[in-house]
Coordinates of C-alpha atoms in Angstrom, one line a residue:
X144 CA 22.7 42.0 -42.0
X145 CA 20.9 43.6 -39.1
X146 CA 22.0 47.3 -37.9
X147 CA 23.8 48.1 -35.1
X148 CA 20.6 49.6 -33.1
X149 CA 19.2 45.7 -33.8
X150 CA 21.8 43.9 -32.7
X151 CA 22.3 46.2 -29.3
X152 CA 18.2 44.9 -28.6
X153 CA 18.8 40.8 -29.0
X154 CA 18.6 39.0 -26.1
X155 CA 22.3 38.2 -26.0
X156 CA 23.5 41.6 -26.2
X157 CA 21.2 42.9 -23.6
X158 CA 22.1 39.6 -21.1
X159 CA 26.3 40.4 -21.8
X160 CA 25.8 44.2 -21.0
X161 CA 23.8 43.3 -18.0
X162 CA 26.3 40.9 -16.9
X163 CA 29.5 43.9 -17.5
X164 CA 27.6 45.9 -15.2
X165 CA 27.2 43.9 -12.7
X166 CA 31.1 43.7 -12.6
X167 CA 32.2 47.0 -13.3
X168 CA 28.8 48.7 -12.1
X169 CA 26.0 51.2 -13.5
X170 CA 27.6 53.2 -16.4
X171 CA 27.3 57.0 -14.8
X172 CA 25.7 59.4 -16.7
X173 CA 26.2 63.0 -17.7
X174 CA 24.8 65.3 -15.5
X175 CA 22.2 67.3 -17.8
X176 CA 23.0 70.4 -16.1
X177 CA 26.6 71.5 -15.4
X178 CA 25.6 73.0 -12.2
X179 CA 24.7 69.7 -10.4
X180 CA 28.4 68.7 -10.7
X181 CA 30.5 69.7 -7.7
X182 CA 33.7 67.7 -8.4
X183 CA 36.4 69.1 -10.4
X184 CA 37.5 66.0 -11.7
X185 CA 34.4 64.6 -12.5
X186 CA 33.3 68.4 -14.7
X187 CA 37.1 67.9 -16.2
X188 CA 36.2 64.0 -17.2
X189 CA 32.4 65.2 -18.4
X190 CA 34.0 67.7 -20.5
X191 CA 36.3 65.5 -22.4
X192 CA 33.6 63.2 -23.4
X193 CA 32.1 66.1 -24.8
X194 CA 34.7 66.8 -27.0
X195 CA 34.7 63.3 -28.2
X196 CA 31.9 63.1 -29.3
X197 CA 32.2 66.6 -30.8
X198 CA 35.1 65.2 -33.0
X199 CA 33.5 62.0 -34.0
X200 CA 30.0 63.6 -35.2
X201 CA 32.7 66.4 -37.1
X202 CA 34.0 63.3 -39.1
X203 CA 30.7 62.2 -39.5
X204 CA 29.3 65.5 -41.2
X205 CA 32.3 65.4 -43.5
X206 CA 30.3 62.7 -45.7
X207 CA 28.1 64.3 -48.3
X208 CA 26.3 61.5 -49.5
X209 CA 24.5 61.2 -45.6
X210 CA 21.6 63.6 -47.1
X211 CA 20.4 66.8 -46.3
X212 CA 17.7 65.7 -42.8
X213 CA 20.8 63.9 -41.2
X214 CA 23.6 66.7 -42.4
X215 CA 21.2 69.1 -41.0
X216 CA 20.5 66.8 -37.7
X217 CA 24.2 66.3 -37.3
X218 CA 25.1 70.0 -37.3
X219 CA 22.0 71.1 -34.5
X220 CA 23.9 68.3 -32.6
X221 CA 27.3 69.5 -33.0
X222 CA 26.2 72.7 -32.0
X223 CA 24.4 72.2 -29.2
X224 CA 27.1 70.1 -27.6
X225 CA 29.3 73.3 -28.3
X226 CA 27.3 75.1 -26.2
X227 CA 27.5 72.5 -23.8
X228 CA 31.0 72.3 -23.5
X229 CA 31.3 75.7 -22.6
X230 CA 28.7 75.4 -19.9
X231 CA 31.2 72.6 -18.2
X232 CA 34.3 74.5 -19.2
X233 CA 32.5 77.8 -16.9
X234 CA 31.4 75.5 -14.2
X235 CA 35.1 73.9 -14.4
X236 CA 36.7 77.6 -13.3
X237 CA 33.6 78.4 -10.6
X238 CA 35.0 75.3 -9.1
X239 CA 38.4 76.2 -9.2
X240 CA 40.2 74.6 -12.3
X241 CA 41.6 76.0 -15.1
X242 CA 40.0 78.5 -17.7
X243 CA 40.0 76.2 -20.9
X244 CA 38.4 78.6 -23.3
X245 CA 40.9 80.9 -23.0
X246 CA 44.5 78.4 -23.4
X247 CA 42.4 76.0 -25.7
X248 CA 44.0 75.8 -29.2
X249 CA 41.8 78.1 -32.2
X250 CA 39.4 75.8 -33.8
X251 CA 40.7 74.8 -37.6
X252 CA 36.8 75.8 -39.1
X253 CA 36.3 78.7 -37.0
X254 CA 37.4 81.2 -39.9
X255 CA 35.0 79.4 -42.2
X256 CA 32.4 78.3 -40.2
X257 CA 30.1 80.9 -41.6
X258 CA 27.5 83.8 -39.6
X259 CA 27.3 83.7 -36.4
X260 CA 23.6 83.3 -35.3
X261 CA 21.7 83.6 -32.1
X262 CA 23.4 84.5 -28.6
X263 CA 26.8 82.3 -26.5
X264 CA 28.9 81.6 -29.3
X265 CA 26.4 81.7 -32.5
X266 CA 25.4 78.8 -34.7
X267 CA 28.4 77.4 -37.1
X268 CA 28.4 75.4 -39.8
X269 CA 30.6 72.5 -40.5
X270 CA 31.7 69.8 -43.2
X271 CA 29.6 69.1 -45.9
X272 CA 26.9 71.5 -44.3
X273 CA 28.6 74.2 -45.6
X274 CA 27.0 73.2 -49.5
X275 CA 23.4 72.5 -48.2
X276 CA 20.7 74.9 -50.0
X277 CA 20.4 78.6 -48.2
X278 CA 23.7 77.8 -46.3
X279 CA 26.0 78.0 -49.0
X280 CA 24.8 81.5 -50.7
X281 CA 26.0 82.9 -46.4
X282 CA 29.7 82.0 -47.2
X283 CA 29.6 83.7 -50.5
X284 CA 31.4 87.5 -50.6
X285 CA 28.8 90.1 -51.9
X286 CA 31.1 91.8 -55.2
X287 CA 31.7 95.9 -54.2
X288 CA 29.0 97.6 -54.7
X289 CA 30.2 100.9 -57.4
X290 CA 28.3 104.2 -56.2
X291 CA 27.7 106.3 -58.3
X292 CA 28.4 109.9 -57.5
X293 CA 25.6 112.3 -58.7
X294 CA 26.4 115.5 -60.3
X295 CA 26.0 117.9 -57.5
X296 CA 29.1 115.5 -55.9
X297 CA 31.1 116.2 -59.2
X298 CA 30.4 119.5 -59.2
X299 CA 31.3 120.2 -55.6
X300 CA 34.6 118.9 -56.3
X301 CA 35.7 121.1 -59.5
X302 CA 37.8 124.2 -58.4
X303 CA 39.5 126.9 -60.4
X304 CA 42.7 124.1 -60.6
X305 CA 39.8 122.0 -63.1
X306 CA 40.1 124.8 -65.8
X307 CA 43.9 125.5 -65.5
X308 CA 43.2 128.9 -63.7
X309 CA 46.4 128.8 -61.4
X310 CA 48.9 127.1 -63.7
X311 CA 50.9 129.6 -63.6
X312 CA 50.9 130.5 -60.2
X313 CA 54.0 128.5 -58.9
X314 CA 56.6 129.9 -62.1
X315 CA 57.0 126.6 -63.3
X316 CA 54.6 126.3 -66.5
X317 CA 55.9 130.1 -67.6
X318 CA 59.8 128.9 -67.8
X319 CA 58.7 125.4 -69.4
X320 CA 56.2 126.7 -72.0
X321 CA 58.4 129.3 -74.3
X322 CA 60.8 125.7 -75.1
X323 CA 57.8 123.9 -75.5
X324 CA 56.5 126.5 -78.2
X325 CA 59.6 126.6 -80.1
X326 CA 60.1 122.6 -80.7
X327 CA 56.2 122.9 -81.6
X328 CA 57.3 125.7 -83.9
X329 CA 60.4 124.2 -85.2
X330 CA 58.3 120.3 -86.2
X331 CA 55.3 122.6 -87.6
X332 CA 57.7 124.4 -89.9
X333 CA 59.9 120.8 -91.2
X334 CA 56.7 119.3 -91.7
X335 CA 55.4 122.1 -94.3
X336 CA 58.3 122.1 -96.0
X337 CA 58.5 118.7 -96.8
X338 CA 55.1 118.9 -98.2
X339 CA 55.2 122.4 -100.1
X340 CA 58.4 120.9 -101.5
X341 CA 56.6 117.6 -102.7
X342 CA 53.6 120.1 -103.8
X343 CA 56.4 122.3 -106.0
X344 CA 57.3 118.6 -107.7
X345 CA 54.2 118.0 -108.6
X346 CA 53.3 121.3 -110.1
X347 CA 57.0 121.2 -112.1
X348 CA 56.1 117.9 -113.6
X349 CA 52.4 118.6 -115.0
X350 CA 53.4 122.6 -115.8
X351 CA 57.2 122.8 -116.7
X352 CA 59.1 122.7 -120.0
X353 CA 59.4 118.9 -120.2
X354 CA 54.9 118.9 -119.9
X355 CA 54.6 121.2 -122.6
X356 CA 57.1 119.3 -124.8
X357 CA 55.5 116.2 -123.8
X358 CA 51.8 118.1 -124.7
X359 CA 53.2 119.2 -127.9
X360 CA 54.5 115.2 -129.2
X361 CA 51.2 113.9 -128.1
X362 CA 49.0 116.7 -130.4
X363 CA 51.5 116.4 -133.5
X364 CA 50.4 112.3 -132.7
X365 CA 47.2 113.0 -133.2
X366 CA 47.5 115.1 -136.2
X367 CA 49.4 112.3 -137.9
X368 CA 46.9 109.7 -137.0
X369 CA 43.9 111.9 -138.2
X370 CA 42.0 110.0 -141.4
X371 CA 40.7 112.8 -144.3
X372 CA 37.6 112.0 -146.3
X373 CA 37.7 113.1 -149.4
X374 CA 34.1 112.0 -150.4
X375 CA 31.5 114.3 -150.1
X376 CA 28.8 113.3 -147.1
X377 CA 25.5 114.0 -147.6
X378 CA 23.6 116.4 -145.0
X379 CA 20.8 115.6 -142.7
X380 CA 17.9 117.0 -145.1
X381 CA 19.6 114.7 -148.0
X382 CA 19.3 111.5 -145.9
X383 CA 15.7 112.5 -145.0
X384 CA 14.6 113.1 -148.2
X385 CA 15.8 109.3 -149.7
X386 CA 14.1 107.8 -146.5
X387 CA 11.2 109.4 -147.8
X388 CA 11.3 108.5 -151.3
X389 CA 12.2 104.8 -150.4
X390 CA 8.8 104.6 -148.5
X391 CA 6.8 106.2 -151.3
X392 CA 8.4 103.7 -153.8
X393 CA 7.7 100.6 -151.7
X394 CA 4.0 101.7 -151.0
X395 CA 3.4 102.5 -155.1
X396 CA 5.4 99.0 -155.7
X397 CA 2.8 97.3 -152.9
X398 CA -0.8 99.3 -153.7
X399 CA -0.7 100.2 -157.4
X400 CA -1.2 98.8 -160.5
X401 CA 1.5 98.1 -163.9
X402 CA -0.6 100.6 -166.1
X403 CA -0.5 103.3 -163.2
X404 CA 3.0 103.0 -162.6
X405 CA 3.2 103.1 -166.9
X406 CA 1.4 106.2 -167.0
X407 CA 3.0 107.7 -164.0
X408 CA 6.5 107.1 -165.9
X409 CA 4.9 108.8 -169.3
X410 CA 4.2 111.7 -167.5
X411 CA 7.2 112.5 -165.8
X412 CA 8.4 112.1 -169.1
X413 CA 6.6 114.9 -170.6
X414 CA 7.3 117.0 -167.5
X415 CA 10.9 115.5 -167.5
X416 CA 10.7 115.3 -164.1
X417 CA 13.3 112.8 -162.6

């Protein structure tokens, strides 16, 4: 399907507009400078169509999916024809008509239209303008900035109030502080009682009467259940002295001969050595 700007150039369309101006006559066209109008009525009927087309390119920008050259294109134009409203609406009260920029209702974007920019009226944005890249970071609020105070600042506001020197200056903390003190006192005082009184419990349960009676059955256990050997143990020196003739009798059973040992036995005989 050919566009609209295609079909307004065929040869038919151009030969029916010709003919509907023949009838109704030249379509007039805005004056390009409000100045050269000197009717009221025709300023008042110039104005209007401004604000028609102001409200059909403000639907238009509403669409997102236009793209960012024709978002951009659509806004310059809804701006400029801003500014060219209120041209008309000036000329409209030099001529004598009413003052429209002062009874005309608020406009609905105005408190969100973001910065205003450059000189009569500033630069707005509208619609889906307001997300395009670089436009969107204007609407957002900055978060408080926290100053920090430096320390001469702290210090300049400490007084003798900071350490407590005139407490007692209006009578109050003098008649408050003595009953203060004495329920201090009085908790202070239940609370070491109730713990020198389970520290006495203690000490009567590992030093009293019932203790050393307990101590006493539990050493007269012990008595009862000790073993007595009645074999004699041999010493330290005894035990070192059969290690040592074990290892002389397994070196002369290992190195020497049946008639040394013999002999050896003869002559502890003579020496009755045992």
């Amino acid at each position: 399907m050919a566009r609209n700007a295609e079909k307004a150039q065929s040869t038919l369309n151009r030969y029916l507009a010709h003919k509907n101006d023949e009838k109704t006559g030249p379509r007039a066209k805005r004056p390009y400078l409000a100045t050269e109008c000197h009717d009221l009525n025709e300023a008042d009927k110039w104005r209007q169509q401004i604000l028609r087309e102001i409200g059909k390119k403000v639907m238009e920008i509403q669409n997102a999916g236009l793209g960012e050259h024709r978002i951009r294109d659509l806004n310059d134009e809804i701006n400029k024809l801003i500014r060219e409203k209120g041209h008309w609406e000036r000329r409209i009260v030099e001529l004598g008509g009413p003052d429209y920029s002062k009874a005309a209702p608020k406009d609905p974007e105005a408190n969100n239209t973001g910065p205003m920019q450059g000189k009569s009226g500033g630069y707005r944005y509208f619609g889906a303008a307001k997300a395009l890249p670089g436009v969107k970071e204007l609407f957002e609020k900055e978060p408080p900035r926290v100053v920090r105070k430096t320390r001469y600042q702290m210090h300049k506001a400490i007084d003798p109030d900071y350490y407590g020197f005139r407490d007692e200056d209006d009578g109050v903390l003098v008649k408050t502080e003595p009953e203060a003190e004495k329920l201090l006192r009085a908790q202070a005082m239940l609370e070491w009682e109730e713990k020198e009184m389970e520290r006495q419990a203690a000490f009567a349960e590992t030093h009293g009467p019932e203790a050393a009676k307990l101590r006493e059955a539990a050493a007269a256990g012990e008595e009862e259940d000790r073993y007595v050997a009645y074999v004699p143990l041999p010493d330290q020196k005894a035990i070192e002295l059969r290690v040592l003739e074990k290892k002389k009798a397994d070196l002369i059973n290992k190195y020497a001969s049946e008639a040394l040992l013999g002999q050896q036995e003869e002559a502890k005989d003579m020496l009755n050595v045992r």
